[in-house]
Amino acid sequence: MNTFITLFAISLNAILAENFILVKFLGICPFMGVSKKTDTAVGMGIAVIFVMALASAATWAVNEFLLVSLGLEYMQTVVFILVIAALVQFVEMFLQKAMPSLYQALGIYLPLITTNCAVLGVALLNVQNSYTFIEAVVYGLTGGIGFTLAIVLFSSIRQRLEDCDCPKAFKGFPLALIAAGLLALSFMGFSGFRVF
Amino acid sequence: MNFRKQLKAGLLTNNPVLSQLLGMCSTMAITTTLFNGIGMGLSVTIILICSNVVISLLRKVIPDKIRIAAYIVIIAGFVTMVDLLLKAYVPALSDSLGVFIPLIVVNCIILGRAEAFASKNGVLASAVDGLTQGIGYTAALVVMCIIREFLGSGTFGKGVFGADGIRILPAQYPALMLILPVGGFLTLGCLIALTQWVNKKLAEREAKKEAAR
Amino acid sequence: MKDAKYILRLTLILFLITAVVAGLLGLVNYLTEDRIDELTRQKAEAAMQEVFPAGNYEEIPAGEDGITAAYRADDAGYVVRVSVNGFGGAIDMMVGVDNAGTVTGVSIISHGETASLGANCTREDFRARFVGTSDTLAVSKDGGSIDALTGATVTSRAVVSGVNLALDFVKEVG
């Protein structure tokens, strides 16, 4: 298949039809945790795009050149989580030195990303789908974009939920989950949408 | 030993999923059949007990600065072991849970309990905490599974009682939506609302008792 | 000086923990490896027997996109292992085709489809819809002869495309 079409199909899937949060259920914790305000949601989204793309590249390389060649595939989970933790730490230090203003904006979200299952998820799925290097990076990048899309959309819904009148037991978290469910329902509309 | 108190906390007042709102990814993703729910619950319980015990044992050896990294390595180790053992001895479960087994590593419940409990308490207490929190997680999963499976496919115990489970609703009635991602969000939302309501009632009753005294 | 010593200590402890974990994992892997391989092999063998019963399967070069393995079964037919993209990731399946180019059986080895919807592709009554056909197939929604699974058109299309791949492959080889 044409490389460009493959990449396009991967991107479209990652952003819409197989959205990491709303369809694959990866990265729910930050999705619920930092979606109270739109600007924090945007910050988190950008940080996740950044880390997911980098993590895809790093884990792909580590898997291909280290684990597979040494026959240590069963160590994947341990090695990937270490690579991601180190990567996040490194990005944090780099930003602090090189781009203090960006660090100010994203700093607090970075440590949270280590335990974001979307990041480990993308690394594992890259291996499972046996993507090439370019495909893996594109999948990570667009997966992050899908994450940002969902979290930004959701945060604007959630701001409106704050003042609505509903049964007391549903106040706060449960209502947010139900709103997220409706958002997931609307994303289901994309599921037939495929480029083969 | 206040085992009963810890059990009550794990099941209801401090349930990892329904009250602490941790580990929601797996809760929503895999709870489509009872088989998945029980399998995932047991796997997480075992990992939780093991990691709690080991982390509690090492709590004085691990320096504060690198504790998170150390915890993650220990947890990832246990998760991989369970993954390999499931692949070898319960292949059906490992097939149906797929990528969500390795993803237990980033399940916030385990890291959360390590940080909040095991790093401050003794070995026995940590083991009990792992067990009760694990039971709470499993209970939440099982309830989710039963609701979603009943409303979504009209059966009970798929995979546990034969491949198709026990059919309760005729095949044309169930709302398929419930076993799709949407159903996960909706069911969990309602369950959390229910837990909040029950917990509030319990707290009110306690308060009344106190006042009467 | 004290700082450097402290950092060295941290690194050492973390390294020790990682080393112990890695060692234990190596052990568990050593203990389970053979069993996992054996199970995978048995599963593939059972699927081959199901789609085209034969006494001897000889591996032949596959090569093409989507076809992961192919076997010549007793000079009477072929078993083709295909991997296609379904709704929730790759569907790994086996297709049996006899020398005349007719499908003798379809078996799904692994898939990531939604429970109760796409996962129904493993049901016998769905897989039986392919047996005996030899033309290029399509689901009825696309004007073909195969009835798609309820609520799982994407999965059904994927399985159909897998069977088509296998049929084309056999036409080329045979």
Coordinates of C-alpha atoms in Angstrom, one line a residue:
Chain A
M1 CA 0.0 0.0 0.0
N2 CA 1.1 3.5 -0.6
T3 CA 3.0 4.9 2.4
F4 CA 1.2 8.2 2.3
I5 CA -2.3 6.6 2.4
T6 CA -1.2 4.2 5.2
L7 CA 0.0 7.2 7.3
F8 CA -3.2 9.1 6.5
A9 CA -5.3 6.1 7.6
I10 CA -3.3 5.7 10.8
S11 CA -3.8 9.4 11.6
L12 CA -7.5 9.4 10.9
N13 CA -8.0 6.3 13.0
A14 CA -6.0 7.6 15.9
I15 CA -7.7 11.0 16.0
L16 CA -11.3 10.0 15.3
A17 CA -12.4 6.4 14.9
E18 CA -10.1 4.9 17.5
N19 CA -9.7 7.9 19.8
F20 CA -7.5 7.0 22.7
I21 CA -9.8 8.3 25.4
L22 CA -13.3 7.8 24.0
V23 CA -12.9 4.5 22.2
K24 CA -9.9 2.8 23.6
F25 CA -10.2 4.0 27.2
L26 CA -6.6 4.9 27.6
G27 CA -5.7 8.0 29.6
I28 CA -8.9 8.4 31.5
C29 CA -7.3 9.6 34.7
P30 CA -5.8 12.8 33.3
F31 CA -8.9 13.1 31.1
M32 CA -11.1 13.4 34.2
G33 CA -8.5 15.0 36.4
V34 CA -7.5 18.1 34.4
S35 CA -10.5 18.9 32.3
K36 CA -12.2 21.4 34.6
K37 CA -10.9 24.4 32.7
T38 CA -10.2 24.7 29.0
D39 CA -6.8 26.3 29.3
T40 CA -5.4 23.7 31.6
A41 CA -6.9 21.0 29.2
V42 CA -5.1 22.6 26.3
G43 CA -1.8 22.7 28.3
M44 CA -2.1 19.0 29.2
G45 CA -3.1 18.1 25.7
I46 CA 0.0 19.7 24.2
A47 CA 2.3 18.1 26.8
V48 CA 0.7 14.7 25.9
I49 CA 1.2 15.1 22.2
F50 CA 4.8 16.0 22.8
V51 CA 5.5 13.0 25.1
M52 CA 3.5 10.5 23.1
A53 CA 5.4 11.3 19.8
L54 CA 8.8 11.2 21.6
A55 CA 7.9 8.0 23.5
S56 CA 6.8 6.3 20.4
A57 CA 10.1 7.0 18.7
A58 CA 12.2 6.1 21.8
T59 CA 10.4 2.9 22.6
W60 CA 10.3 1.8 19.0
A61 CA 14.1 2.2 18.8
V62 CA 14.7 0.5 22.2
N63 CA 12.4 -2.4 21.2
E64 CA 13.9 -2.9 17.7
F65 CA 17.6 -2.5 18.5
L66 CA 17.8 -3.8 22.1
L67 CA 14.9 -6.1 23.1
V68 CA 14.2 -7.9 19.8
S69 CA 17.9 -8.4 18.9
L70 CA 18.6 -9.7 22.4
G71 CA 15.5 -11.9 22.5
L72 CA 14.2 -10.1 25.6
E73 CA 10.7 -9.2 24.3
Y74 CA 9.2 -10.3 27.6
M75 CA 10.9 -7.3 29.3
Q76 CA 8.9 -4.8 27.2
T77 CA 6.6 -3.5 29.9
V78 CA 9.4 -2.9 32.4
V79 CA 11.8 -1.3 29.9
F80 CA 9.1 0.8 28.3
I81 CA 7.9 2.3 31.5
L82 CA 11.5 3.1 32.5
V83 CA 12.1 4.7 29.1
I84 CA 9.0 6.8 29.4
A85 CA 9.8 7.9 33.0
A86 CA 13.3 8.9 32.0
L87 CA 12.0 10.6 28.9
V88 CA 9.5 12.7 30.9
Q89 CA 12.2 13.6 33.4
F90 CA 14.5 14.6 30.5
V91 CA 11.8 16.7 28.7
E92 CA 11.1 18.4 32.0
M93 CA 14.8 19.3 32.6
F94 CA 15.2 20.4 29.0
L95 CA 12.2 22.7 29.0
Q96 CA 13.2 24.2 32.3
K97 CA 16.6 25.2 30.9
A98 CA 15.7 26.0 27.3
M99 CA 12.2 27.3 27.3
P100 CA 11.3 28.5 30.8
S101 CA 8.1 30.1 29.6
L102 CA 6.8 26.9 28.1
Y103 CA 8.0 25.1 31.2
Q104 CA 5.9 27.5 33.3
A105 CA 2.9 26.5 31.3
L106 CA 3.4 22.8 31.0
G107 CA 5.6 22.0 34.0
I108 CA 3.0 20.7 36.4
Y109 CA 1.5 18.3 33.9
L110 CA 4.7 16.6 32.9
P111 CA 5.2 14.4 36.0
L112 CA 1.6 13.2 35.7
I113 CA 2.2 11.9 32.2
T114 CA 4.5 9.1 33.4
T115 CA 1.5 7.3 34.8
N116 CA -0.8 8.2 31.8
C117 CA -1.8 4.9 30.3
A118 CA -2.2 6.5 26.9
V119 CA 1.6 6.8 26.7
L120 CA 2.5 3.3 27.7
G121 CA -0.5 2.1 25.6
V122 CA 0.8 3.7 22.5
A123 CA 4.2 2.1 23.0
L124 CA 2.7 -1.3 23.4
L125 CA 0.2 -0.9 20.6
N126 CA 3.1 0.2 18.2
V127 CA 4.7 -3.2 18.9
Q128 CA 1.5 -5.1 18.7
N129 CA 0.6 -3.6 15.3
S130 CA 4.2 -4.0 14.1
Y131 CA 4.4 -0.5 12.9
T132 CA 7.5 0.9 11.1
F133 CA 9.4 3.8 12.7
I134 CA 7.6 6.5 10.8
E135 CA 4.2 4.8 11.3
A136 CA 4.9 4.5 15.1
V137 CA 5.8 8.2 15.4
V138 CA 2.8 9.3 13.4
Y139 CA 0.5 7.0 15.5
G140 CA 2.0 8.5 18.7
L141 CA 1.6 12.1 17.4
T142 CA -1.9 11.7 16.1
G143 CA -2.9 9.7 19.1
G144 CA -1.9 12.7 21.2
I145 CA -3.8 15.0 18.9
G146 CA -6.9 12.8 19.4
F147 CA -6.3 13.0 23.2
T148 CA -6.1 16.8 23.0
L149 CA -9.3 17.0 20.9
A150 CA -11.3 14.9 23.3
I151 CA -10.0 16.6 26.5
V152 CA -10.5 20.2 25.1
L153 CA -14.0 19.4 23.8
F154 CA -14.8 17.8 27.2
S155 CA -13.5 20.7 29.2
S156 CA -15.8 23.1 27.5
I157 CA -18.8 20.8 28.2
R158 CA -17.7 20.4 31.8
Q159 CA -17.5 24.2 32.5
R160 CA -21.2 24.3 31.7
L161 CA -22.0 21.3 33.9
E162 CA -20.7 23.2 37.0
D163 CA -23.8 25.3 37.4
C164 CA -26.5 22.9 36.3
D165 CA -29.2 21.7 38.5
C166 CA -29.1 17.9 39.0
P167 CA -29.7 15.3 41.7
K168 CA -27.2 15.8 44.5
A169 CA -25.7 12.3 44.2
F170 CA -24.8 13.0 40.6
K171 CA -23.1 16.3 41.3
G172 CA -19.5 16.5 40.1
F173 CA -17.8 13.4 39.0
P174 CA -20.8 11.1 38.0
L175 CA -22.3 13.8 35.9
A176 CA -19.0 14.4 34.2
L177 CA -18.7 10.7 33.4
I178 CA -22.2 10.7 31.9
A179 CA -21.3 13.7 29.8
A180 CA -18.1 11.9 28.7
G181 CA -20.3 8.9 27.7
L182 CA -22.4 11.1 25.5
L183 CA -19.2 12.5 23.9
A184 CA -18.1 8.9 23.3
L185 CA -21.5 8.2 21.7
S186 CA -21.0 11.0 19.2
F187 CA -17.5 9.7 18.4
M188 CA -19.0 6.3 17.6
G189 CA -20.3 8.0 14.5
F190 CA -16.8 7.9 13.2
S191 CA -16.4 4.2 13.6
G192 CA -17.5 3.2 10.2
F193 CA -15.2 5.8 8.8
R194 CA -12.2 4.0 7.4
V195 CA -9.5 4.3 4.8
F196 CA -8.3 1.0 3.7
Chain B
M1 CA -6.7 -6.5 63.9
N2 CA -9.2 -4.2 62.3
F3 CA -9.6 -6.4 59.2
R4 CA -13.4 -5.8 59.1
K5 CA -12.9 -2.0 59.1
Q6 CA -10.4 -2.2 56.3
L7 CA -12.7 -4.5 54.3
K8 CA -15.6 -2.1 54.7
A9 CA -13.3 0.7 53.5
G10 CA -12.1 -1.3 50.5
L11 CA -15.6 -2.3 49.5
L12 CA -17.5 0.9 50.1
T13 CA -16.3 4.0 51.9
N14 CA -12.9 4.0 50.4
N15 CA -13.4 1.8 47.3
P16 CA -10.5 2.3 44.9
V17 CA -12.8 2.8 41.9
L18 CA -16.0 4.1 43.2
S19 CA -14.7 6.5 45.9
Q20 CA -11.1 7.2 45.2
L21 CA -11.8 7.3 41.4
L22 CA -8.6 5.4 40.5
G23 CA -7.9 2.9 37.8
M24 CA -10.9 3.9 35.7
C25 CA -9.3 3.0 32.3
S26 CA -9.4 -0.8 32.9
T27 CA -12.7 -0.5 34.8
M28 CA -14.5 0.8 31.8
A29 CA -12.6 -1.0 29.1
I30 CA -12.8 -4.6 30.0
T31 CA -16.1 -4.9 31.9
T32 CA -18.1 -6.4 29.1
T33 CA -18.3 -10.0 30.3
L34 CA -18.2 -11.5 33.8
F35 CA -15.2 -13.6 32.8
N36 CA -13.1 -10.5 32.0
G37 CA -14.1 -8.7 35.2
I38 CA -13.3 -11.6 37.6
G39 CA -10.0 -12.3 35.7
M40 CA -8.9 -8.7 35.8
G41 CA -10.0 -8.3 39.4
L42 CA -8.0 -11.3 40.5
S43 CA -4.9 -10.3 38.5
V44 CA -4.9 -6.8 40.0
T45 CA -5.5 -8.2 43.6
I46 CA -2.6 -10.5 43.3
I47 CA -0.3 -7.8 41.9
L48 CA -1.5 -5.4 44.6
I49 CA -0.8 -7.7 47.4
C50 CA 2.7 -8.6 46.1
S51 CA 3.7 -5.1 45.4
N52 CA 2.4 -3.8 48.7
V53 CA 4.3 -6.5 50.6
V54 CA 7.6 -5.9 48.7
I55 CA 7.3 -2.1 48.9
S56 CA 6.5 -2.3 52.6
L57 CA 9.5 -4.5 53.2
L58 CA 11.8 -2.1 51.3
R59 CA 10.3 1.1 52.6
K60 CA 13.3 1.9 54.8
V61 CA 15.8 0.9 52.1
I62 CA 14.5 3.0 49.2
P63 CA 15.5 6.6 49.4
D64 CA 12.7 9.1 49.1
K65 CA 14.0 10.7 45.9
I66 CA 13.8 7.6 43.7
R67 CA 10.9 6.0 45.4
I68 CA 8.4 6.4 42.5
A69 CA 10.9 5.0 40.0
A70 CA 11.6 2.1 42.3
Y71 CA 7.9 1.4 42.8
I72 CA 7.2 1.5 39.1
V73 CA 10.0 -1.1 38.4
I74 CA 8.7 -3.4 41.2
I75 CA 5.1 -3.1 40.0
A76 CA 6.1 -3.6 36.3
G77 CA 8.0 -6.7 37.4
F78 CA 5.0 -8.3 39.0
V79 CA 2.7 -7.3 36.2
T80 CA 5.0 -9.0 33.6
M81 CA 5.2 -12.1 35.7
V82 CA 1.4 -12.3 35.9
D83 CA 1.2 -11.6 32.2
L84 CA 3.5 -14.5 31.4
L85 CA 1.8 -16.8 33.8
L86 CA -1.6 -16.0 32.3
K87 CA -0.3 -16.5 28.8
A88 CA 1.0 -19.9 29.8
Y89 CA -1.8 -21.2 32.0
V90 CA -5.0 -19.2 31.2
P91 CA -4.5 -18.3 27.5
A92 CA -8.3 -17.5 27.1
L93 CA -8.1 -14.7 29.7
S94 CA -4.9 -13.3 28.3
D95 CA -6.4 -13.3 24.8
S96 CA -9.6 -11.4 25.9
L97 CA -7.8 -8.8 28.1
G98 CA -5.1 -8.2 25.6
V99 CA -3.1 -5.0 26.1
F100 CA -4.9 -4.2 29.4
I101 CA -2.8 -6.8 31.3
P102 CA 0.5 -4.9 30.7
L103 CA -1.3 -1.7 31.3
I104 CA -1.9 -2.7 34.9
V105 CA 1.5 -1.1 35.5
V106 CA 0.0 2.4 35.0
N107 CA -3.2 1.5 36.9
C108 CA -3.2 4.3 39.5
I109 CA -4.6 2.0 42.2
I110 CA -1.4 0.1 42.6
L111 CA 1.0 3.0 42.6
G112 CA -1.6 4.9 44.7
R113 CA -1.7 2.2 47.4
A114 CA 2.1 1.9 47.3
E115 CA 2.5 5.6 47.9
A116 CA -0.4 6.2 50.3
F117 CA -0.2 3.0 52.4
A118 CA 2.6 0.5 51.8
S119 CA 5.3 3.1 52.1
K120 CA 4.2 4.0 55.6
N121 CA 2.9 0.8 57.1
G122 CA 4.1 -2.6 58.2
V123 CA 4.2 -5.7 56.0
L124 CA 1.1 -7.4 57.4
A125 CA -1.0 -4.3 57.4
S126 CA 0.1 -3.6 53.8
A127 CA -0.8 -7.2 52.7
V128 CA -4.3 -6.8 54.2
D129 CA -4.6 -3.4 52.6
G130 CA -3.7 -5.0 49.2
L131 CA -6.2 -7.7 49.7
T132 CA -9.1 -5.5 50.8
Q133 CA -8.4 -2.9 48.1
G134 CA -8.1 -5.6 45.6
I135 CA -11.5 -7.1 46.7
G136 CA -13.0 -3.6 46.4
Y137 CA -11.7 -3.3 42.9
T138 CA -12.9 -6.7 41.9
A139 CA -16.3 -6.0 43.4
A140 CA -16.6 -2.8 41.4
L141 CA -15.6 -4.6 38.2
V142 CA -18.0 -7.5 38.8
V143 CA -20.9 -5.1 39.4
M144 CA -20.1 -3.2 36.3
C145 CA -19.8 -6.5 34.3
I146 CA -23.1 -7.8 35.5
I147 CA -25.0 -4.6 34.7
R148 CA -23.4 -4.1 31.3
E149 CA -23.6 -7.7 30.3
F150 CA -27.2 -8.0 31.4
L151 CA -28.4 -4.8 29.6
G152 CA -26.0 -5.0 26.7
S153 CA -26.1 -8.7 25.7
G154 CA -28.9 -10.0 27.9
T155 CA -26.8 -12.7 29.4
F156 CA -25.1 -13.5 32.7
G157 CA -21.7 -15.0 33.3
K158 CA -20.4 -15.2 29.7
G159 CA -17.2 -17.2 29.8
V160 CA -17.8 -18.4 33.3
F161 CA -20.9 -20.5 32.7
G162 CA -20.2 -21.8 29.2
A163 CA -19.1 -19.7 26.2
D164 CA -22.4 -17.8 25.9
G165 CA -23.4 -17.6 29.6
I166 CA -27.0 -17.9 30.8
R167 CA -29.4 -16.0 28.6
I168 CA -31.9 -13.9 30.5
L169 CA -33.2 -11.5 27.9
P170 CA -34.1 -12.7 24.4
A171 CA -31.4 -11.8 21.9
Q172 CA -33.3 -9.1 20.2
Y173 CA -34.0 -6.9 23.2
P174 CA -30.6 -5.9 24.8
A175 CA -29.2 -2.4 24.1
L176 CA -25.9 -3.1 22.4
M177 CA -24.8 0.4 23.3
L178 CA -24.1 -0.7 26.9
I179 CA -21.2 -2.9 25.9
L180 CA -19.7 -0.3 23.7
P181 CA -17.5 2.5 25.2
V182 CA -20.5 4.7 25.8
G183 CA -22.0 2.1 28.2
G184 CA -18.8 2.1 30.2
F185 CA -19.0 5.8 31.0
L186 CA -22.7 5.7 31.7
T187 CA -22.6 2.7 34.0
L188 CA -19.6 3.9 36.0
G189 CA -21.2 7.4 36.3
C190 CA -24.4 5.9 37.8
L191 CA -22.5 3.6 40.1
I192 CA -20.4 6.4 41.5
A193 CA -23.5 8.4 42.0
L194 CA -25.0 5.5 43.9
T195 CA -21.9 5.1 46.1
Q196 CA -21.8 8.8 46.9
W197 CA -25.5 8.6 47.9
V198 CA -24.9 5.5 50.1
N199 CA -21.8 7.0 51.7
K200 CA -23.7 10.1 52.5
K201 CA -26.5 8.2 54.1
L202 CA -24.0 6.2 56.2
A203 CA -22.3 9.4 57.3
E204 CA -25.6 10.9 58.3
R205 CA -26.5 7.8 60.3
E206 CA -23.2 7.9 62.1
A207 CA -23.7 11.6 62.9
K208 CA -27.2 10.9 64.3
K209 CA -25.8 8.1 66.5
E210 CA -23.1 10.5 67.8
A211 CA -25.7 13.2 68.5
A212 CA -28.0 10.7 70.3
R213 CA -25.2 9.7 72.5
Chain C
M1 CA 31.5 15.3 47.7
K2 CA 28.7 14.2 49.9
D3 CA 26.3 15.0 47.0
A4 CA 28.1 12.8 44.5
K5 CA 28.1 9.9 47.0
Y6 CA 24.4 10.3 47.6
I7 CA 23.6 10.2 43.9
L8 CA 25.8 7.2 43.5
R9 CA 23.9 5.5 46.3
L10 CA 20.6 6.3 44.6
T11 CA 21.7 5.0 41.3
L12 CA 23.1 1.8 43.0
I13 CA 19.9 1.1 44.8
L14 CA 17.7 1.6 41.7
F15 CA 20.1 -0.5 39.7
L16 CA 19.9 -3.3 42.3
I17 CA 16.1 -3.3 42.3
T18 CA 16.0 -3.3 38.5
A19 CA 18.6 -6.1 38.4
V20 CA 16.6 -8.3 40.9
V21 CA 13.4 -7.7 39.0
A22 CA 15.1 -8.5 35.6
G23 CA 16.5 -11.7 37.1
L24 CA 13.2 -12.8 38.5
L25 CA 11.5 -12.1 35.1
G26 CA 14.2 -14.0 33.3
L27 CA 13.4 -17.0 35.6
V28 CA 9.6 -16.7 35.1
N29 CA 10.1 -16.4 31.3
Y30 CA 12.4 -19.4 31.3
L31 CA 9.7 -21.4 33.1
T32 CA 6.8 -20.3 30.9
E33 CA 8.4 -19.8 27.5
D34 CA 8.2 -23.4 26.3
R35 CA 4.6 -23.7 27.4
I36 CA 3.5 -20.5 25.7
D37 CA 5.3 -21.5 22.5
E38 CA 3.7 -25.0 22.7
L39 CA 0.2 -23.4 23.3
T40 CA 0.6 -21.1 20.3
R41 CA 1.7 -24.0 18.1
Q42 CA -1.2 -26.2 19.3
K43 CA -3.6 -23.4 18.6
A44 CA -2.4 -22.9 15.1
E45 CA -2.4 -26.6 14.5
A46 CA -5.9 -27.0 15.7
A47 CA -7.0 -24.1 13.5
M48 CA -5.3 -25.8 10.5
Q49 CA -7.0 -29.1 11.2
E50 CA -10.4 -27.3 11.4
V51 CA -10.2 -25.4 8.2
F52 CA -8.6 -28.2 6.1
P53 CA -8.1 -31.6 7.8
A54 CA -4.9 -33.2 6.5
G55 CA -2.1 -35.4 7.8
N56 CA 0.7 -33.3 6.7
Y57 CA 1.2 -29.5 6.3
E58 CA 4.2 -28.3 4.4
E59 CA 5.0 -24.6 4.7
I60 CA 5.3 -22.7 1.4
P61 CA 6.6 -19.2 0.9
A62 CA 3.9 -16.6 1.6
G63 CA 5.4 -13.1 1.0
E64 CA 2.3 -11.1 0.0
D65 CA 0.8 -8.2 2.1
G66 CA -1.4 -9.5 4.8
I67 CA -0.6 -13.2 4.3
T68 CA 1.6 -14.3 7.2
A69 CA 2.0 -18.0 6.4
A70 CA 0.8 -20.5 3.9
Y71 CA 0.9 -24.3 4.0
R72 CA 0.3 -27.0 1.4
A73 CA -2.0 -29.6 2.9
D74 CA -1.5 -33.2 1.6
D75 CA -1.4 -32.0 -2.0
A76 CA -5.2 -31.6 -1.7
G77 CA -5.4 -28.0 -0.8
Y78 CA -3.9 -25.0 1.0
V79 CA -4.2 -23.4 4.4
V80 CA -3.5 -19.7 4.4
R81 CA -2.9 -17.6 7.5
V82 CA -4.0 -14.0 7.0
S83 CA -3.9 -10.9 9.2
V84 CA -6.4 -8.2 8.4
N85 CA -7.4 -5.0 10.2
G86 CA -10.7 -5.3 12.0
F87 CA -12.5 -2.8 14.3
G88 CA -10.2 -3.2 17.3
G89 CA -6.9 -4.1 15.7
A90 CA -5.6 -7.1 13.7
I91 CA -7.7 -10.2 13.1
D92 CA -5.5 -13.2 12.8
M93 CA -7.2 -15.9 10.8
M94 CA -6.7 -19.2 9.0
V95 CA -8.5 -20.0 5.7
G96 CA -8.6 -23.4 4.1
V97 CA -8.9 -23.6 0.3
D98 CA -9.0 -26.8 -1.7
N99 CA -7.2 -27.3 -5.1
A100 CA -10.3 -26.2 -7.0
G101 CA -10.2 -22.8 -5.2
T102 CA -13.2 -23.4 -3.0
V103 CA -13.2 -22.3 0.7
T104 CA -13.3 -25.3 3.0
G105 CA -13.2 -23.4 6.3
V106 CA -12.4 -20.2 8.2
S107 CA -11.0 -20.0 11.7
I108 CA -10.3 -16.9 13.8
I109 CA -7.1 -17.4 15.8
S110 CA -7.1 -14.0 17.6
H111 CA -8.9 -10.7 17.4
G112 CA -9.6 -7.6 19.4
E113 CA -13.2 -7.0 18.4
T114 CA -15.9 -5.7 20.7
A115 CA -17.5 -8.4 22.8
S116 CA -20.9 -9.6 21.6
L117 CA -20.6 -7.6 18.4
G118 CA -17.5 -8.0 16.3
A119 CA -16.4 -10.9 18.6
N120 CA -19.3 -12.9 17.1
C121 CA -17.0 -13.4 14.1
T122 CA -15.7 -16.5 15.9
R123 CA -19.1 -18.1 15.9
E124 CA -19.5 -21.1 13.7
D125 CA -22.7 -19.9 11.9
F126 CA -20.8 -16.8 10.7
R127 CA -17.7 -18.7 9.6
A128 CA -19.9 -21.3 7.9
R129 CA -21.2 -18.6 5.5
F130 CA -17.8 -18.7 3.7
V131 CA -17.6 -22.5 3.2
G132 CA -18.2 -23.6 -0.4
T133 CA -17.6 -20.2 -2.1
S134 CA -14.9 -19.6 -4.6
D135 CA -15.7 -16.2 -6.2
T136 CA -14.4 -12.9 -4.8
L137 CA -16.7 -12.1 -1.9
A138 CA -18.4 -9.0 -0.4
V139 CA -20.8 -8.4 2.4
S140 CA -24.5 -8.0 1.3
K141 CA -24.4 -4.3 2.2
D142 CA -21.7 -3.8 -0.5
G143 CA -23.7 -5.9 -3.0
G144 CA -22.1 -9.3 -2.2
S145 CA -23.5 -12.6 -0.9
I146 CA -22.2 -12.7 2.7
D147 CA -24.6 -11.5 5.4
A148 CA -22.7 -9.2 7.7
L149 CA -22.9 -9.7 11.5
T150 CA -25.4 -7.5 13.2
G151 CA -23.8 -4.2 14.3
A152 CA -20.4 -5.3 13.1
T153 CA -20.1 -4.4 9.4
V154 CA -16.5 -3.4 9.8
T155 CA -15.5 -6.7 11.3
S156 CA -17.5 -8.6 8.7
R157 CA -15.8 -6.6 5.9
A158 CA -12.4 -7.4 7.4
V159 CA -13.0 -11.1 7.6
V160 CA -14.4 -11.1 4.0
S161 CA -11.3 -9.2 2.8
G162 CA -9.1 -11.8 4.6
V163 CA -10.9 -14.7 2.8
N164 CA -10.5 -12.8 -0.5
L165 CA -6.7 -12.4 0.1
A166 CA -6.5 -16.2 0.7
L167 CA -8.4 -17.0 -2.4
D168 CA -6.3 -14.7 -4.6
F169 CA -3.2 -16.3 -3.1
V170 CA -4.3 -19.8 -3.9
K171 CA -5.2 -18.8 -7.4
E172 CA -1.7 -17.4 -7.9
V173 CA 0.1 -20.4 -6.4
G174 CA -2.2 -23.2 -7.7

